[in-house]
mmCIF file of C-alpha atoms and ligand atoms in Angstrom:
data_model
loop_
_atom_site.group_PDB
_atom_site.id
_atom_site.type_symbol
_atom_site.label_atom_id
_atom_site.label_comp_id
_atom_site.label_asym_id
_atom_site.label_seq_id
_atom_site.Cartn_x
_atom_site.Cartn_y
_atom_site.Cartn_z
ATOM 1 C CA MET A 1 13.031 0.093 76.849
ATOM 2 C CA THR A 2 14.626 2.743 74.123
ATOM 3 C CA VAL A 3 12.454 6.052 74.107
ATOM 4 C CA SER A 4 12.355 7.956 70.452
ATOM 5 C CA ARG A 5 13.516 11.758 70.244
ATOM 6 C CA ARG A 6 9.677 12.124 68.872
ATOM 7 C CA ASP A 7 8.455 11.269 72.551
ATOM 8 C CA PHE A 8 9.954 14.265 73.609
ATOM 9 C CA VAL A 9 6.945 15.884 73.089
ATOM 10 C CA LYS A 10 7.226 19.796 73.091
ATOM 11 C CA THR A 11 5.476 21.952 75.268
ATOM 12 C CA SER A 12 4.651 25.410 75.706
ATOM 13 C CA VAL A 13 5.286 26.101 79.887
ATOM 14 C CA LEU A 14 5.744 30.132 79.612
ATOM 15 C CA GLY A 15 1.971 30.563 81.168
ATOM 16 C CA ALA A 16 2.642 27.737 83.895
ATOM 17 C CA ILE A 17 6.483 29.867 84.988
ATOM 18 C CA ALA A 18 3.831 33.216 84.221
ATOM 19 C CA THR A 19 1.459 32.276 87.116
ATOM 20 C CA ALA A 20 4.445 30.947 89.081
ATOM 21 C CA ALA A 21 6.736 34.204 89.129
ATOM 22 C CA VAL A 22 7.093 36.740 91.192
ATOM 23 C CA SER A 23 5.138 39.366 89.659
ATOM 24 C CA ASN A 24 6.714 42.486 91.450
ATOM 25 C CA PRO A 25 10.443 43.215 91.315
ATOM 26 C CA LYS A 26 10.218 44.882 94.545
ATOM 27 C CA ASP A 27 8.908 41.769 96.467
ATOM 28 C CA SER A 28 12.176 39.633 94.950
ATOM 29 C CA VAL A 29 14.897 41.891 96.616
ATOM 30 C CA ALA A 30 16.689 40.408 99.126
ATOM 31 C CA SER A 31 16.951 42.478 101.980
ATOM 32 C CA THR A 32 20.214 41.534 102.772
ATOM 33 C CA ILE A 33 21.823 44.161 100.603
ATOM 34 C CA ALA A 34 20.957 47.590 102.462
ATOM 35 C CA THR A 35 23.076 46.346 105.128
ATOM 36 C CA ASP A 36 25.890 43.985 104.718
ATOM 37 C CA GLN A 37 29.056 45.860 102.415
ATOM 38 C CA GLY A 38 31.249 42.876 102.357
ATOM 39 C CA HIS A 39 33.825 41.468 103.831
ATOM 40 C CA ALA A 40 37.315 42.957 104.736
ATOM 41 C CA SER A 41 40.077 40.932 104.467
ATOM 42 C CA GLN A 42 40.666 38.610 107.697
ATOM 43 C CA ASN A 43 44.059 40.601 108.011
ATOM 44 C CA ASP A 44 45.899 43.688 106.747
ATOM 45 C CA ALA A 45 45.843 45.701 104.064
ATOM 46 C CA LYS A 46 47.629 43.877 101.452
ATOM 47 C CA ARG A 47 47.399 40.624 102.954
ATOM 48 C CA PRO A 48 47.828 38.652 99.712
ATOM 49 C CA ILE A 49 44.098 37.167 98.884
ATOM 50 C CA ILE A 50 42.194 34.763 96.072
ATOM 51 C CA ILE A 51 39.162 34.761 95.431
ATOM 52 C CA CYS A 52 37.899 32.092 92.452
ATOM 53 C CA ALA A 53 34.931 30.663 91.811
ATOM 54 C CA HIS A 54 33.804 27.047 93.578
ATOM 55 C CA ASN A 55 35.656 24.887 91.567
ATOM 56 C CA GLY A 56 38.881 26.334 91.816
ATOM 57 C CA TYR A 57 38.436 25.452 95.425
ATOM 58 C CA ALA A 58 40.771 22.309 95.028
ATOM 59 C CA TYR A 59 43.571 24.282 93.362
ATOM 60 C CA VAL A 60 43.785 28.038 95.440
ATOM 61 C CA GLU A 61 45.816 26.674 98.273
ATOM 62 C CA ALA A 62 48.913 25.473 96.409
ATOM 63 C CA ALA A 63 48.578 28.952 94.345
ATOM 64 C CA TYR A 64 48.663 30.764 97.761
ATOM 65 C CA ALA A 65 51.784 29.275 98.769
ATOM 66 C CA PHE A 66 53.090 30.443 95.399
ATOM 67 C CA LEU A 67 52.088 33.880 96.306
ATOM 68 C CA LYS A 68 53.226 34.029 99.513
ATOM 69 C CA SER A 69 56.375 32.937 97.901
ATOM 70 C CA GLY A 70 56.421 36.022 95.596
ATOM 71 C CA GLY A 71 54.964 34.887 92.841
ATOM 72 C CA ASP A 72 53.303 36.683 89.672
ATOM 73 C CA THR A 73 49.873 37.277 90.750
ATOM 74 C CA LEU A 74 48.864 36.444 87.093
ATOM 75 C CA GLU A 75 50.389 33.275 87.371
ATOM 76 C CA ALA A 76 49.342 32.281 90.936
ATOM 77 C CA GLY A 77 46.028 32.783 88.643
ATOM 78 C CA VAL A 78 46.498 30.958 86.036
ATOM 79 C CA ARG A 79 47.580 27.886 88.642
ATOM 80 C CA VAL A 80 44.232 27.845 90.291
ATOM 81 C CA VAL A 81 42.380 27.915 86.664
ATOM 82 C CA LYS A 82 44.045 25.187 84.884
ATOM 83 C CA GLY A 83 43.236 22.900 87.335
ATOM 84 C CA PRO A 84 39.563 22.634 86.185
ATOM 85 C CA GLU A 85 40.656 22.949 82.838
ATOM 86 C CA ASN A 86 42.891 20.196 82.791
ATOM 87 C CA ASP A 87 39.998 18.223 84.905
ATOM 88 C CA PRO A 88 38.204 15.851 82.609
ATOM 89 C CA ASN A 89 35.690 16.079 85.143
ATOM 90 C CA ASP A 90 35.125 19.360 85.427
ATOM 91 C CA ASP A 91 32.229 19.677 82.038
ATOM 92 C CA SER A 92 32.331 23.969 82.060
ATOM 93 C CA VAL A 93 35.683 24.219 81.578
ATOM 94 C CA GLY A 94 39.094 23.997 79.256
ATOM 95 C CA LEU A 95 38.630 19.538 78.634
ATOM 96 C CA GLY A 96 35.623 17.676 79.285
ATOM 97 C CA GLY A 97 33.685 21.222 78.817
ATOM 98 C CA LEU A 98 30.623 20.595 76.883
ATOM 99 C CA PRO A 99 30.215 20.885 73.438
ATOM 100 C CA ASN A 100 29.044 23.401 70.899
ATOM 101 C CA GLU A 101 25.610 22.642 69.041
ATOM 102 C CA GLU A 102 27.640 20.372 66.417
ATOM 103 C CA GLY A 103 29.625 18.022 69.266
ATOM 104 C CA VAL A 104 32.832 20.576 69.156
ATOM 105 C CA VAL A 105 34.574 22.268 72.089
ATOM 106 C CA GLU A 106 34.951 25.523 72.057
ATOM 107 C CA LEU A 107 36.729 27.834 74.216
ATOM 108 C CA ASP A 108 36.889 31.400 75.559
ATOM 109 C CA ALA A 109 39.519 32.802 78.041
ATOM 110 C CA CYS A 110 41.163 36.562 79.032
ATOM 111 C CA CYS A 111 43.406 37.797 81.673
ATOM 112 C CA MET A 112 44.662 41.144 83.032
ATOM 113 C CA HIS A 113 48.247 41.934 84.585
ATOM 114 C CA GLY A 114 48.295 44.726 86.792
ATOM 115 C CA PRO A 115 51.764 45.589 87.349
ATOM 116 C CA THR A 116 52.028 45.475 83.654
ATOM 117 C CA ARG A 117 48.202 46.952 82.878
ATOM 118 C CA ARG A 118 48.389 44.232 79.959
ATOM 119 C CA ALA A 119 45.688 42.171 78.553
ATOM 120 C CA GLY A 120 44.992 39.049 76.597
ATOM 121 C CA SER A 121 42.561 37.507 75.195
ATOM 122 C CA VAL A 122 41.146 34.053 73.088
ATOM 123 C CA GLY A 123 37.807 33.306 71.978
ATOM 124 C CA GLY A 124 36.158 30.366 70.319
ATOM 125 C CA VAL A 125 39.712 27.960 70.475
ATOM 126 C CA ARG A 126 39.554 24.363 69.568
ATOM 127 C CA ASN A 127 41.376 21.856 70.441
ATOM 128 C CA ILE A 128 43.871 23.192 73.030
ATOM 129 C CA LYS A 129 42.591 22.687 76.892
ATOM 130 C CA ASN A 130 44.595 25.520 78.265
ATOM 131 C CA VAL A 131 43.226 28.647 76.891
ATOM 132 C CA SER A 132 43.881 30.410 80.067
ATOM 133 C CA MET A 133 47.633 29.877 79.139
ATOM 134 C CA VAL A 134 47.068 30.661 75.514
ATOM 135 C CA ALA A 135 45.231 34.262 76.402
ATOM 136 C CA LYS A 136 48.178 35.040 78.580
ATOM 137 C CA ALA A 137 50.649 34.208 75.958
ATOM 138 C CA VAL A 138 49.002 36.579 73.452
ATOM 139 C CA MET A 139 49.616 38.878 76.086
ATOM 140 C CA GLU A 140 53.082 38.397 76.340
ATOM 141 C CA HIS A 141 54.019 37.632 72.794
ATOM 142 C CA THR A 142 51.959 39.951 70.315
ATOM 143 C CA GLY A 143 51.168 43.130 69.864
ATOM 144 C CA HIS A 144 47.259 41.963 70.310
ATOM 145 C CA VAL A 145 45.004 41.593 72.665
ATOM 146 C CA MET A 146 42.559 39.180 71.330
ATOM 147 C CA LEU A 147 42.974 36.623 68.891
ATOM 148 C CA VAL A 148 39.963 33.829 67.688
ATOM 149 C CA GLY A 149 38.904 30.838 66.590
ATOM 150 C CA GLU A 150 41.183 29.213 63.949
ATOM 151 C CA GLY A 151 43.797 31.718 64.239
ATOM 152 C CA ALA A 152 43.962 31.810 68.379
ATOM 153 C CA GLU A 153 44.802 27.208 67.508
ATOM 154 C CA ARG A 154 47.349 28.188 65.579
ATOM 155 C CA PHE A 155 49.129 30.949 67.417
ATOM 156 C CA ALA A 156 48.476 27.888 70.567
ATOM 157 C CA ALA A 157 50.030 25.637 68.675
ATOM 158 C CA ALA A 158 53.005 27.494 67.464
ATOM 159 C CA MET A 159 53.436 28.677 71.187
ATOM 160 C CA GLY A 160 53.876 25.289 71.929
ATOM 161 C CA PHE A 161 50.426 24.509 73.586
ATOM 162 C CA PRO A 162 49.319 20.655 71.844
ATOM 163 C CA ARG A 163 46.306 20.412 70.154
ATOM 164 C CA GLU A 164 44.019 17.338 71.651
ATOM 165 C CA ASN A 165 41.158 16.321 71.365
ATOM 166 C CA LEU A 166 38.950 18.050 74.160
ATOM 167 C CA LEU A 167 35.310 16.252 74.032
ATOM 168 C CA THR A 168 35.402 13.320 76.916
ATOM 169 C CA ASP A 169 33.418 10.451 76.334
ATOM 170 C CA ARG A 170 30.902 11.785 78.952
ATOM 171 C CA SER A 171 30.309 15.192 77.702
ATOM 172 C CA ARG A 172 29.537 13.308 74.382
ATOM 173 C CA LYS A 173 27.140 11.132 75.634
ATOM 174 C CA ILE A 174 25.704 14.447 77.130
ATOM 175 C CA TRP A 175 25.914 16.120 74.440
ATOM 176 C CA MET A 176 24.259 13.405 72.069
ATOM 177 C CA LEU A 177 21.134 13.569 74.995
ATOM 178 C CA TRP A 178 21.182 17.066 74.177
ATOM 179 C CA LYS A 179 20.820 16.075 70.254
ATOM 180 C CA GLU A 180 18.440 13.497 70.464
ATOM 181 C CA PHE A 181 16.020 15.480 73.375
ATOM 182 C CA ASN A 182 15.816 18.133 70.595
ATOM 183 C CA SER A 183 15.628 15.986 67.473
ATOM 184 C CA ASP A 184 11.913 15.851 66.830
ATOM 185 C CA ARG A 185 12.769 18.514 64.064
ATOM 186 C CA ASP A 186 16.141 17.120 62.857
ATOM 187 C CA TRP A 187 17.437 13.864 61.676
ATOM 188 C CA TRP A 188 19.380 13.134 64.954
ATOM 189 C CA GLY A 189 18.144 10.300 67.505
ATOM 190 C CA PRO A 190 16.211 6.427 66.395
ATOM 191 C CA GLY A 191 14.238 7.421 63.598
ATOM 192 C CA ILE A 192 10.360 6.292 62.397
ATOM 193 C CA ALA A 193 12.477 2.952 61.262
ATOM 194 C CA ASP A 194 13.389 2.297 64.901
ATOM 195 C CA PRO A 195 11.263 -0.978 65.481
ATOM 196 C CA HIS A 196 10.814 1.170 69.544
ATOM 197 C CA TRP A 197 9.515 4.472 67.749
ATOM 198 C CA GLN A 198 6.408 5.643 68.411
ATOM 199 C CA ALA A 199 3.890 8.476 67.419
ATOM 200 C CA PRO A 200 3.781 11.110 70.380
ATOM 201 C CA ALA A 201 0.261 11.089 71.350
ATOM 202 C CA PRO A 202 -1.902 14.182 72.415
ATOM 203 C CA SER A 203 -1.585 14.803 75.720
ATOM 204 C CA SER A 204 -3.902 16.779 77.994
ATOM 205 C CA LYS A 205 -1.687 16.233 81.399
ATOM 206 C CA PRO A 206 -0.615 18.902 82.990
ATOM 207 C CA GLN A 207 2.660 20.456 82.028
ATOM 208 C CA ALA A 208 4.345 18.981 85.578
ATOM 209 C CA ASP A 209 3.178 15.765 84.863
ATOM 210 C CA LEU A 210 4.673 16.379 81.123
ATOM 211 C CA LEU A 211 8.116 17.970 82.964
ATOM 212 C CA ARG A 212 8.038 14.533 84.734
ATOM 213 C CA ASP A 213 7.499 12.161 82.046
ATOM 214 C CA ARG A 214 10.335 13.814 79.794
ATOM 215 C CA ILE A 215 13.042 13.778 82.510
ATOM 216 C CA ASP A 216 12.182 10.047 82.787
ATOM 217 C CA GLN A 217 12.367 9.972 78.743
ATOM 218 C CA LEU A 218 15.667 11.524 79.148
ATOM 219 C CA LYS A 219 16.814 9.306 82.299
ATOM 220 C CA GLN A 220 15.742 6.160 79.797
ATOM 221 C CA ARG A 221 17.732 7.497 76.936
ATOM 222 C CA ALA A 222 20.628 8.297 79.262
ATOM 223 C CA VAL A 223 20.739 4.955 80.398
ATOM 224 C CA ASP A 224 20.568 3.740 76.567
ATOM 225 C CA LEU A 225 23.879 6.371 75.646
ATOM 226 C CA GLY A 226 25.576 4.916 77.866
ATOM 227 C CA ILE A 227 25.956 7.566 81.014
ATOM 228 C CA GLU A 228 27.209 6.008 84.033
ATOM 229 C CA GLN A 229 24.971 6.094 86.879
ATOM 230 C CA GLN A 230 26.141 8.431 89.117
ATOM 231 C CA PHE A 231 25.638 11.147 86.342
ATOM 232 C CA LEU A 232 22.036 10.487 84.658
ATOM 233 C CA LEU A 233 20.816 13.138 86.255
ATOM 234 C CA SER A 234 23.790 15.362 85.946
ATOM 235 C CA ALA A 235 23.054 15.052 82.150
ATOM 236 C CA VAL A 236 19.672 15.200 82.453
ATOM 237 C CA ARG A 237 19.782 18.514 84.450
ATOM 238 C CA ARG A 238 22.321 19.637 81.641
ATOM 239 C CA VAL A 239 19.879 18.789 78.597
ATOM 240 C CA LEU A 240 17.295 20.648 80.122
ATOM 241 C CA PHE A 241 19.530 24.045 81.722
ATOM 242 C CA PRO A 242 22.166 23.689 79.673
ATOM 243 C CA PRO A 243 24.923 25.498 81.926
ATOM 244 C CA THR A 244 27.025 28.527 81.691
ATOM 245 C CA GLY A 245 29.952 27.047 83.814
ATOM 246 C CA THR A 246 33.102 28.845 84.229
ATOM 247 C CA ILE A 247 35.591 29.945 86.552
ATOM 248 C CA HIS A 248 37.430 32.969 87.438
ATOM 249 C CA CYS A 249 39.957 33.955 89.530
ATOM 250 C CA SER A 250 41.109 37.643 91.001
ATOM 251 C CA VAL A 251 44.234 37.822 93.148
ATOM 252 C CA LEU A 252 46.136 40.379 95.377
ATOM 253 C CA ASN A 253 49.796 40.402 96.618
ATOM 254 C CA GLU A 254 51.769 42.213 99.752
ATOM 255 C CA LYS A 255 52.883 44.539 97.375
ATOM 256 C CA GLY A 256 49.088 45.771 96.005
ATOM 257 C CA GLU A 257 49.684 43.773 92.533
ATOM 258 C CA MET A 258 46.544 42.576 91.093
ATOM 259 C CA SER A 259 46.171 40.382 88.461
ATOM 260 C CA GLY A 260 42.213 38.817 86.895
ATOM 261 C CA ILE A 261 42.081 35.855 84.586
ATOM 262 C CA THR A 262 38.592 34.012 83.407
ATOM 263 C CA THR A 263 37.808 30.824 81.445
ATOM 264 C CA THR A 264 35.228 28.693 80.201
ATOM 265 C CA SER A 265 33.658 26.202 78.098
ATOM 266 C CA GLY A 266 30.882 28.752 77.470
ATOM 267 C CA LEU A 267 27.488 28.111 77.327
ATOM 268 C CA ALA A 268 26.738 24.418 76.517
ATOM 269 C CA PHE A 269 25.337 23.204 73.334
ATOM 270 C CA LYS A 270 25.705 27.174 71.740
ATOM 271 C CA LEU A 271 25.904 28.325 67.908
ATOM 272 C CA PRO A 272 29.693 27.346 66.560
ATOM 273 C CA GLY A 273 31.185 30.840 67.154
ATOM 274 C CA ARG A 274 29.536 31.999 70.385
ATOM 275 C CA CYS A 275 31.735 33.669 72.430
ATOM 276 C CA GLY A 276 30.562 34.876 75.989
ATOM 277 C CA ASP A 277 31.501 37.031 78.173
ATOM 278 C CA SER A 278 34.776 35.125 79.409
ATOM 279 C CA PRO A 279 36.723 36.651 76.837
ATOM 280 C CA ILE A 280 35.503 40.140 76.781
ATOM 281 C CA ILE A 281 38.075 42.491 78.745
ATOM 282 C CA GLY A 282 35.770 44.418 80.765
ATOM 283 C CA ALA A 283 32.690 41.530 81.059
ATOM 284 C CA GLY A 284 34.155 38.717 82.193
ATOM 285 C CA CYS A 285 37.108 39.699 83.758
ATOM 286 C CA TYR A 286 38.671 43.455 84.389
ATOM 287 C CA THR A 287 41.503 44.328 86.866
ATOM 288 C CA ASP A 288 43.195 47.893 87.253
ATOM 289 C CA GLN A 289 45.372 47.395 90.685
ATOM 290 C CA ASP A 290 44.671 50.955 91.581
ATOM 291 C CA VAL A 291 41.256 50.070 92.380
ATOM 292 C CA GLY A 292 40.742 46.313 92.133
ATOM 293 C CA SER A 293 39.995 43.520 90.147
ATOM 294 C CA ALA A 294 36.500 41.443 89.505
ATOM 295 C CA GLY A 295 34.968 38.603 87.633
ATOM 296 C CA ALA A 296 32.299 36.903 86.612
ATOM 297 C CA THR A 297 30.227 33.222 85.490
ATOM 298 C CA GLY A 298 26.551 32.878 84.638
ATOM 299 C CA SER A 299 24.887 34.036 81.512
ATOM 300 C CA GLY A 300 27.829 35.616 79.246
ATOM 301 C CA GLU A 301 24.955 37.353 76.546
ATOM 302 C CA GLU A 302 23.757 39.396 79.704
ATOM 303 C CA ASN A 303 26.918 40.154 81.318
ATOM 304 C CA ILE A 304 28.809 41.301 78.342
ATOM 305 C CA LYS A 305 25.420 44.432 78.062
ATOM 306 C CA VAL A 306 26.883 45.631 80.975
ATOM 307 C CA ALA A 307 29.925 45.139 81.094
ATOM 308 C CA GLY A 308 30.048 43.935 84.011
ATOM 309 C CA ALA A 309 33.635 43.230 85.407
ATOM 310 C CA HIS A 310 34.408 46.797 84.063
ATOM 311 C CA THR A 311 31.513 48.596 85.514
ATOM 312 C CA ILE A 312 32.168 46.644 88.974
ATOM 313 C CA VAL A 313 36.101 48.542 88.764
ATOM 314 C CA GLU A 314 34.457 51.533 87.982
ATOM 315 C CA ASN A 315 32.125 51.666 90.596
ATOM 316 C CA MET A 316 34.827 50.925 92.990
ATOM 317 C CA ARG A 317 36.667 53.730 91.611
ATOM 318 C CA HIS A 318 34.030 56.021 92.462
ATOM 319 C CA GLY A 319 33.612 55.084 95.872
ATOM 320 C CA MET A 320 31.289 51.858 96.452
ATOM 321 C CA SER A 321 32.406 49.019 98.383
ATOM 322 C CA PRO A 322 32.688 45.646 96.919
ATOM 323 C CA GLN A 323 29.444 44.857 97.240
ATOM 324 C CA GLU A 324 28.004 48.076 96.377
ATOM 325 C CA ALA A 325 29.585 47.450 93.221
ATOM 326 C CA GLY A 326 28.966 44.249 92.252
ATOM 327 C CA ILE A 327 25.088 44.703 92.983
ATOM 328 C CA ASP A 328 25.381 47.856 91.133
ATOM 329 C CA ALA A 329 25.786 45.735 88.069
ATOM 330 C CA LEU A 330 23.600 42.860 88.800
ATOM 331 C CA LYS A 331 21.020 46.114 89.525
ATOM 332 C CA ARG A 332 21.820 46.772 85.598
ATOM 333 C CA ILE A 333 20.753 43.269 84.282
ATOM 334 C CA MET A 334 17.832 43.644 85.837
ATOM 335 C CA ARG A 335 17.359 47.007 84.575
ATOM 336 C CA ASN A 336 17.576 46.292 81.035
ATOM 337 C CA TYR A 337 14.219 43.601 81.708
ATOM 338 C CA ASN A 338 12.654 46.560 83.134
ATOM 339 C CA GLY A 339 12.921 43.998 86.363
ATOM 340 C CA ASP A 340 10.517 41.341 84.511
ATOM 341 C CA MET A 341 11.011 38.240 86.841
ATOM 342 C CA ASN A 342 9.702 35.863 83.880
ATOM 343 C CA LYS A 343 12.651 36.680 82.152
ATOM 344 C CA LEU A 344 14.970 37.211 85.167
ATOM 345 C CA ARG A 345 14.564 34.047 86.446
ATOM 346 C CA PHE A 346 16.201 32.532 83.801
ATOM 347 C CA MET A 347 19.473 33.583 84.039
ATOM 348 C CA ASP A 348 21.383 34.051 86.724
ATOM 349 C CA MET A 349 25.108 35.879 87.244
ATOM 350 C CA THR A 350 27.970 35.971 90.074
ATOM 351 C CA TYR A 351 30.415 38.174 90.245
ATOM 352 C CA TYR A 352 33.481 38.223 92.299
ATOM 353 C CA VAL A 353 34.914 41.086 93.279
ATOM 354 C CA LEU A 354 38.357 42.195 95.268
ATOM 355 C CA ARG A 355 38.958 45.979 95.759
ATOM 356 C CA LYS A 356 42.984 46.840 95.827
ATOM 357 C CA ASP A 357 42.901 46.300 100.325
ATOM 358 C CA GLY A 358 42.023 42.962 100.308
ATOM 359 C CA ALA A 359 38.342 43.553 100.621
ATOM 360 C CA TYR A 360 35.804 41.293 98.761
ATOM 361 C CA ALA A 361 32.243 39.931 98.051
ATOM 362 C CA GLY A 362 30.585 37.964 96.047
ATOM 363 C CA VAL A 363 27.422 38.988 94.996
ATOM 364 C CA SER A 364 24.790 36.844 93.064
ATOM 365 C CA LEU A 365 21.457 37.968 90.964
ATOM 366 C CA TRP A 366 19.612 34.893 92.532
ATOM 367 C CA GLU A 367 20.675 32.828 95.844
ATOM 368 C CA GLY A 368 21.543 29.815 93.522
ATOM 369 C CA TYR A 369 20.171 26.960 91.821
ATOM 370 C CA SER A 370 17.869 25.890 94.123
ATOM 371 C CA ALA A 371 17.260 25.992 98.105
ATOM 372 C CA GLY A 372 19.990 24.817 99.930
ATOM 373 C CA ASN A 373 22.712 25.032 97.346
ATOM 374 C CA PRO A 374 23.565 28.731 97.388
ATOM 375 C CA HIS A 375 26.097 30.320 95.373
ATOM 376 C CA LYS A 376 29.733 30.215 97.294
ATOM 377 C CA ILE A 377 33.369 32.239 95.998
ATOM 378 C CA VAL A 378 35.951 30.367 97.542
ATOM 379 C CA VAL A 379 38.086 32.646 99.445
ATOM 380 C CA HIS A 380 41.832 32.409 100.419
ATOM 381 C CA ASP A 381 43.874 35.614 102.730
ATOM 382 C CA GLY A 382 45.614 33.206 105.044
ATOM 383 C CA THR A 383 42.657 30.470 105.494
ATOM 384 C CA LEU A 384 41.026 29.067 102.641
ATOM 385 C CA ARG A 385 37.109 28.832 102.928
ATOM 386 C CA GLN A 386 33.884 29.043 100.405
ATOM 387 C CA VAL A 387 31.842 32.548 101.314
ATOM 388 C CA ILE A 388 28.160 32.813 100.731
ATOM 389 C CA ALA A 389 27.381 35.257 98.076
ATOM 390 C CA THR A 390 24.892 37.731 98.811
ATOM 391 C CA PRO A 391 22.085 37.580 96.077
ATOM 392 C CA LEU A 392 20.303 40.849 94.964
ATOM 393 C CA LEU A 393 16.730 38.683 94.585
ATOM 394 C CA LYS A 394 15.430 36.397 96.544
ATOM 395 C CA GLY A 395 14.926 32.499 95.075
ATOM 396 C CA TYR A 396 16.392 30.344 93.317
ATOM 397 C CA SER A 397 16.993 30.787 89.072
ATOM 398 C CA GLN A 398 15.889 28.033 86.818
ATOM 399 C CA GLU A 399 18.384 28.423 83.679
ATOM 400 C CA TRP A 400 17.186 28.546 80.185
ATOM 401 C CA PRO A 401 15.126 26.368 78.384
ATOM 402 C CA PRO A 402 12.197 27.622 80.978
ATOM 403 C CA PHE A 403 10.287 24.949 82.928
ATOM 404 C CA PRO A 404 7.730 25.277 85.304
ATOM 405 C CA THR A 405 9.642 23.615 88.654
ATOM 406 C CA ILE A 406 12.705 22.223 88.806
ATOM 407 C CA PRO A 407 11.848 18.722 90.162
ATOM 408 C CA GLU A 408 13.493 17.774 93.688
ATOM 409 C CA GLU A 409 15.704 14.478 92.514
ATOM 410 C CA LEU A 410 17.000 17.530 90.103
ATOM 411 C CA LYS A 411 17.732 19.368 93.039
ATOM 412 C CA LYS A 412 19.891 16.632 94.701
ATOM 413 C CA ASP A 413 21.837 16.806 92.267
ATOM 414 C CA SER A 414 24.910 18.256 94.461
ATOM 415 C CA GLU A 415 27.692 17.079 91.909
ATOM 416 C CA TYR A 416 26.234 20.261 89.449
ATOM 417 C CA LEU A 417 25.023 22.374 92.257
ATOM 418 C CA LYS A 418 27.770 22.533 94.546
HETATM 419 N N1 LIG B 501 29.472 32.962 81.447
HETATM 420 C C1 LIG B 501 30.432 32.226 80.389
HETATM 421 C C2 LIG B 501 29.163 32.285 78.980
HETATM 422 O O1 LIG B 501 28.394 32.780 79.318
HETATM 423 O O2 LIG B 501 29.783 32.019 78.128
#
């Protein structure tokens, strides 16, 4: 059955959410933050260590070997993050990243090189997949720190980065699904002349049932668009909760040198030209090897407003542990909404924090997206492992747009939630 775009009945669900939301911020603050002061590196200070987001896991072992052999800290970070950039199946970064609202992939990245105290950044770059390396090239080959848009793309081409179409077939289909889902006010999707078009029926169903209907319709439409069976639920979830997937990596070597790097395709289906936190030095990444390095994945707009990575490094400069420093930045996000859980539950943030002595922490606003899927960071200090991030708030975030609950079958979408 073909489902018309006009079957996707828009519903206001804020009232239902308000009922379900935690009303007292204090009730929601995770108890762990008072006691756990973060992790020491397994071994002596200045043993090499790499920390990064979960999607870097497969690339850390080789980067760590490079670091141990005397490789540069920023180059080690590049070796981690360019893995997901090159992976067409990672739709949060580089090739195959989810596009903007016009179906065009736009990438952001920035880096800081501790030993030379330099930085580079690019925002809104089209047609070039390894924007982490372009950010590094801006740092190394220009007198600037940040290039954006067409100028950044032309610089990358001049530096020899190949131009290519970054929109994979799967990401294009997910974007089409999103277009059609949101198309009751535009001309995308099957129109009134389509033989399967049906006028939306007025409904007195409860909100949860309406959501269930919409998911069923989305799944059917995803089948119609040719999205493979194993990605149906991922596609539906991305349409309902546009992700802000990203990868950050911070690195420390035996000499005490540090670097940080962050790269992303940003918020899925964003307005063209939107830059999140990832290309903003001090928000998506900040490194001062006299103190430490930090980076972020999550709601870019919120992180920009608290200058998250810089705030964390400065907190450590003033004596906070990595975990205290990260939790403080999260509290600033909470303060920006006066602790209003009705709003905070629709954003999330994970900070990756590495101090110059090798102590590290992963902290997050919420425990994860759903029960059983906590936020994790990847750590390699001789042993490669994943560590559960310490949450500021008890419970699980839901991403924008708001819905009353995440249905169980979407929670099982482990491909997305890992
Ligand atoms: N943190 C990635 C973004 O919001 O663009």
